[in-house]
Short mmCIF file of C-alpha atoms in Angstrom, two decimals:
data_model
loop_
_atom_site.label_atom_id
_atom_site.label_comp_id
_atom_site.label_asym_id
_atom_site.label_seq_id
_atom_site.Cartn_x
_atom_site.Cartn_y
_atom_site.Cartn_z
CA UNK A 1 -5.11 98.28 61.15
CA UNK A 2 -1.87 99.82 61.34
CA UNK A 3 -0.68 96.49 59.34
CA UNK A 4 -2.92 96.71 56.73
CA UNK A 5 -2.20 100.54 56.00
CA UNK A 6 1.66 99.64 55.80
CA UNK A 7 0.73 97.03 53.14
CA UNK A 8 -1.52 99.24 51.39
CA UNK A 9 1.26 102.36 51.39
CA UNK A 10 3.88 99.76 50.14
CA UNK A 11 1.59 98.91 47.59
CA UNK A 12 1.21 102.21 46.42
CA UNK A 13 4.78 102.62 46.34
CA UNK A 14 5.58 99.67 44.46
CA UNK A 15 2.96 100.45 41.82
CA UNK A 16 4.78 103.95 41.14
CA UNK A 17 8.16 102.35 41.01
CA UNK A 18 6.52 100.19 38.15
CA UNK A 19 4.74 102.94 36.49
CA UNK A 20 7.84 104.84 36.25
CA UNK A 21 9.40 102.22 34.70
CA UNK A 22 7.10 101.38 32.50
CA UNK A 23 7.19 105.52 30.96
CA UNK A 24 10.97 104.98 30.95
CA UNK A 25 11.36 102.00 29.03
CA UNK A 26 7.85 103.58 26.71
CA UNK A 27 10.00 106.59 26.28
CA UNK A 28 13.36 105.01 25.42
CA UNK A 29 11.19 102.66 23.26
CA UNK A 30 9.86 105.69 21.53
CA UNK A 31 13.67 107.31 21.06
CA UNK A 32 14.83 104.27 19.74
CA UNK A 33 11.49 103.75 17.13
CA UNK A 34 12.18 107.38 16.21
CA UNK A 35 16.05 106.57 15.31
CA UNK A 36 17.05 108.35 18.36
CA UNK A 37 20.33 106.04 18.38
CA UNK A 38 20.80 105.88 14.92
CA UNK A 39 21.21 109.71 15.04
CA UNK A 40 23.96 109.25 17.92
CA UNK A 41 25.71 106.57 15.92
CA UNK A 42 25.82 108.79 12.96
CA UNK A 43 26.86 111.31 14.77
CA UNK A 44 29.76 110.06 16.28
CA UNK A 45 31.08 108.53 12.90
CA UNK A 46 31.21 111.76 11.39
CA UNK A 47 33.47 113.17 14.18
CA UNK A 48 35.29 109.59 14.17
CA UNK A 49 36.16 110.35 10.06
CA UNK A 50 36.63 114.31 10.74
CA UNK A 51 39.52 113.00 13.20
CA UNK A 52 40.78 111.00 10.84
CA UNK A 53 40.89 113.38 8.00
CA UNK A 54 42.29 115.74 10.82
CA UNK A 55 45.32 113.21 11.35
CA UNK A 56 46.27 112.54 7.82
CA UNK A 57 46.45 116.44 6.77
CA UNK A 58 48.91 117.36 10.00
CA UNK A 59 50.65 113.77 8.74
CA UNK A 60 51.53 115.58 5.75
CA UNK A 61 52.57 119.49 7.50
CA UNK A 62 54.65 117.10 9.67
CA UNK A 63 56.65 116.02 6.72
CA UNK A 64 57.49 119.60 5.47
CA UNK A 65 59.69 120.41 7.16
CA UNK A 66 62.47 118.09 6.46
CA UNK A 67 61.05 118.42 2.59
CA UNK A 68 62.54 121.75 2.44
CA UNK A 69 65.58 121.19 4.37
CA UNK A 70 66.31 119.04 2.06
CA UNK A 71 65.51 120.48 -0.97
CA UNK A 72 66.94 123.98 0.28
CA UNK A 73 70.89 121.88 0.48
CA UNK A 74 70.91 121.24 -3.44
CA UNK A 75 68.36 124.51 -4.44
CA UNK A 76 68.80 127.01 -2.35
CA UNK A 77 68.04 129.62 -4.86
CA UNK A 78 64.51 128.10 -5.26
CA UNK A 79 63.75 130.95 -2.60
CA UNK A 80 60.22 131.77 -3.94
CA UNK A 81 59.22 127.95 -4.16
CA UNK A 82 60.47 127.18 -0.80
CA UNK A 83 58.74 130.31 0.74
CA UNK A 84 55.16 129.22 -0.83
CA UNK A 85 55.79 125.82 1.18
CA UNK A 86 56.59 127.56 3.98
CA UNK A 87 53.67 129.48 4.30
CA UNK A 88 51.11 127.43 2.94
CA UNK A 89 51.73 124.94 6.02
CA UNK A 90 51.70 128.19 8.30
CA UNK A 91 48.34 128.85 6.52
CA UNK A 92 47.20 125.50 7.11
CA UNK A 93 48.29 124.91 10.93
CA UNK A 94 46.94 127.94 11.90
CA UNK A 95 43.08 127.05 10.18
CA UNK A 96 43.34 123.33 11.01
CA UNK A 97 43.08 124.26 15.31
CA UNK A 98 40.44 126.40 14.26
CA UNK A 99 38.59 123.93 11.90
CA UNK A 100 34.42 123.56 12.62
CA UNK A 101 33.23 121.22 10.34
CA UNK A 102 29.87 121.93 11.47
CA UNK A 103 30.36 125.67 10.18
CA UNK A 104 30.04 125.98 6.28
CA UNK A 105 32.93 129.41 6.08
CA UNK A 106 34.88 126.68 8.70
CA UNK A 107 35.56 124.36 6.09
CA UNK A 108 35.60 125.90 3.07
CA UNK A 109 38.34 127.64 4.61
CA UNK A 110 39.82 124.51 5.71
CA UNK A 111 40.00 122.93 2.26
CA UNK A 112 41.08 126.18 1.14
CA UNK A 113 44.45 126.00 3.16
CA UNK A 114 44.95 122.53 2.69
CA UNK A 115 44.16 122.94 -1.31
CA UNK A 116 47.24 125.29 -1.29
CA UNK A 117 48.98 123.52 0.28
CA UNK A 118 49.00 121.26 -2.36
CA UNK A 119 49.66 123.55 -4.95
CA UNK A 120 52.59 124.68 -3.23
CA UNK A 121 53.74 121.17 -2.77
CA UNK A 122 53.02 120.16 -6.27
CA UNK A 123 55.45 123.12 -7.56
CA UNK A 124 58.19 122.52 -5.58
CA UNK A 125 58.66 118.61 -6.46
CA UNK A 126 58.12 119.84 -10.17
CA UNK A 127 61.09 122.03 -9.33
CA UNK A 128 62.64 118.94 -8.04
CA UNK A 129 63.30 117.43 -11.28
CA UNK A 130 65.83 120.42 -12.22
CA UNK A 131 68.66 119.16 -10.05
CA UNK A 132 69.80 115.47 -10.52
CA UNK A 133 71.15 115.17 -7.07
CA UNK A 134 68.45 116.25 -5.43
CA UNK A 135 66.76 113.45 -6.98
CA UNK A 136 68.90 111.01 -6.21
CA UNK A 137 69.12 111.71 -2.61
CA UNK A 138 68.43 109.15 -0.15
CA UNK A 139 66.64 111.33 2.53
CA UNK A 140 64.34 113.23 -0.60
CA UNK A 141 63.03 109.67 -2.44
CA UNK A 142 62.28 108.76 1.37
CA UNK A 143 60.17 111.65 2.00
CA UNK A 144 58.33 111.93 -1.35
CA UNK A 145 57.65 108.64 -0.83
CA UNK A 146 55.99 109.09 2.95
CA UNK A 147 54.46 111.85 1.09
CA UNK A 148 52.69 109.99 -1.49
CA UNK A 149 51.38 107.72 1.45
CA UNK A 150 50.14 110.21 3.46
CA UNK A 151 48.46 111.66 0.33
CA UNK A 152 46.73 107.97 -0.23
CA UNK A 153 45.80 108.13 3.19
CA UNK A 154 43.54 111.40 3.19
CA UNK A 155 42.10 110.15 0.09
CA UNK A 156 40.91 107.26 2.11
CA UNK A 157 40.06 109.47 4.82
CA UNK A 158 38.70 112.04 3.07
CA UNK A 159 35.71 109.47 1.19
CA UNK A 160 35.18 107.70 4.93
CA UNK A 161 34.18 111.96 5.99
CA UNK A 162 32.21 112.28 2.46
CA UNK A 163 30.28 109.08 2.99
CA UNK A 164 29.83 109.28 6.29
CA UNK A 165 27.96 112.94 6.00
CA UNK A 166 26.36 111.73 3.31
CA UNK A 167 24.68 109.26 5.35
CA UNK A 168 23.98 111.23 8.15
CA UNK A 169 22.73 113.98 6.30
CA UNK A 170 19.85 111.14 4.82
CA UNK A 171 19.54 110.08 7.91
CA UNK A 172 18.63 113.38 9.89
CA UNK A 173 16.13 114.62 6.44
CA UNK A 174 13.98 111.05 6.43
CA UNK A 175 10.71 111.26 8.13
CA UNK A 176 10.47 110.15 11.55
CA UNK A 177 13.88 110.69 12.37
CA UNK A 178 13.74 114.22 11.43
CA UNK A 179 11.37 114.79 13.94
CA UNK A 180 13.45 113.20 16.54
CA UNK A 181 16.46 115.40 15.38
CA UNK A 182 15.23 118.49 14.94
CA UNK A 183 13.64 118.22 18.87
CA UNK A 184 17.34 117.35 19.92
CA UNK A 185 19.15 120.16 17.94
CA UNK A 186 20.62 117.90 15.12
CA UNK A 187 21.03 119.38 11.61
CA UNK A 188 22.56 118.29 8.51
CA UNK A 189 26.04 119.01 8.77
CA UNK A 190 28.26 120.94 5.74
CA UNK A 191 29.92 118.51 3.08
CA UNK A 192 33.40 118.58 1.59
CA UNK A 193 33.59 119.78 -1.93
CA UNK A 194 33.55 116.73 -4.03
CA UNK A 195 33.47 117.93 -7.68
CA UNK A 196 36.75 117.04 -9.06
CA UNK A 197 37.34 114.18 -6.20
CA UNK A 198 39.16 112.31 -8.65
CA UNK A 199 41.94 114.73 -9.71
CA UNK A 200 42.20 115.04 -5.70
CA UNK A 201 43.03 112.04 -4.96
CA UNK A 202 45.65 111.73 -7.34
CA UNK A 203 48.92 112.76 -4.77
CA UNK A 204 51.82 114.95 -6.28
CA UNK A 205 54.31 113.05 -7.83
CA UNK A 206 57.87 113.10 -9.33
CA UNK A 207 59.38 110.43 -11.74
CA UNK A 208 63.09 110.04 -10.21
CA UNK A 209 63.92 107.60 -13.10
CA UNK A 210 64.91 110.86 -15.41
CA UNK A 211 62.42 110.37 -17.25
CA UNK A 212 59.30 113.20 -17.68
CA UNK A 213 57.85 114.33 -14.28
CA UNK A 214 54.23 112.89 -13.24
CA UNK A 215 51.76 115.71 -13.55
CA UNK A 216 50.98 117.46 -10.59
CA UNK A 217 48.08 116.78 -8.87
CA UNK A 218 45.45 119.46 -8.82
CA UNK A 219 44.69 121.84 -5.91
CA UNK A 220 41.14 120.75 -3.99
CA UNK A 221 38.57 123.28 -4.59
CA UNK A 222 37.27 124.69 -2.01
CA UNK A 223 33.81 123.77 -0.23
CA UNK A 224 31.04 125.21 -1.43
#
């Protein structure tokens, strides 16, 4: 008797152990049918890009520095030029630890900053082309040339963010999957001002041939 009631409580026990199992793999069926993953995956490729477009701008403040030493030993007198450098990158370190990409006023001030930044940039390698030994100096064609990298570079990274909101933003808005992420808290994130992407992309630029300078490249606009 005392047998048999052990079997039957074992029983018992088993059969829960099963029937739990079975709701957890139904329910992580059921996440996974409702593109419970494929909103974590997007997720985490947006922050991924947002790093990356993180990296490249503070690349670039990185380099200012030793820009405007340099330029400062053959134009000193540029003093209004080299200030608007100055600060811009002030501006822009002080926004970038700040930066929410998640918050619309976050990143519109964000490309705000950086979009002076290269206005201020953009003026003071026009001013460049006024002195002929600044031109020609070793240490200045090295760092306008880093600087047209980096500028390559956050184009790059600045279409992986763009396309990688823009697919999580589909993502999170098609039925089911909206269902699934408005139950979990996801939203469509903010997006990056992309209206005049193309004069962006194009980094500042300074012909040290003698020649006529390269037009400057255009500030970003701002998000809206």
């Amino acid at each position: 008797m005392v047998e048999s009631t052990k079997k039957q409580g074992t029983a018992r026990q088993l059969a829960r152990w099963v029937a739990a199992a079975a709701v957890v793999g139904f329910l992580a069926g059921g996440m996974a049918g409702c593109g419970y993953n494929d909103i974590q995956r997007g997720d985490e490729a947006t922050k991924s890009a947002w790093a990356e477009v993180l990296s490249q701008y503070q690349r670039r403040a990185d380099l200012i520095p030793n820009l405007v030493n340099t330029v400062k030993g053959y134009a000193a007198q540029e003093k209004e030029v080299l200030l608007g450098v100055t600060e811009a990158r002030s501006r822009v370190g002080q926004v970038q630890q700040q930066a929410n990409p998640t918050d619309p006023g976050s990143l519109k001030q964000f490309e705000s900053a950086q979009a002076q930044m290269s206005s201020a940039l953009s003026r003071l390698l026009v001013v460049a082309e006024r002195y002929p030994e600044l031109k020609s100096d070793q240490n200045f064609r090295e760092l306008q040339a880093e600087l047209a990298g980096t500028e390559n570079r956050i184009t790059v990274a600045r279409k992986r963010y763009i396309d990688s909101i823009n697919a999580y933003n589909v993502l999170v808005r098609e039925f089911p999957v909206n269902l699934t992420a408005k139950v979990l808290g996801y939203a469509p994130k903010p997006q990056f001002s992309v209206e005049n992407e193309a004069a962006i992309s194009k980094p500042p630029t300074v012909d040290f041939g003698g020649g006529q300078s390269a037009p400057a490249a255009q500030p970003a606009p701002a998000a809206q």
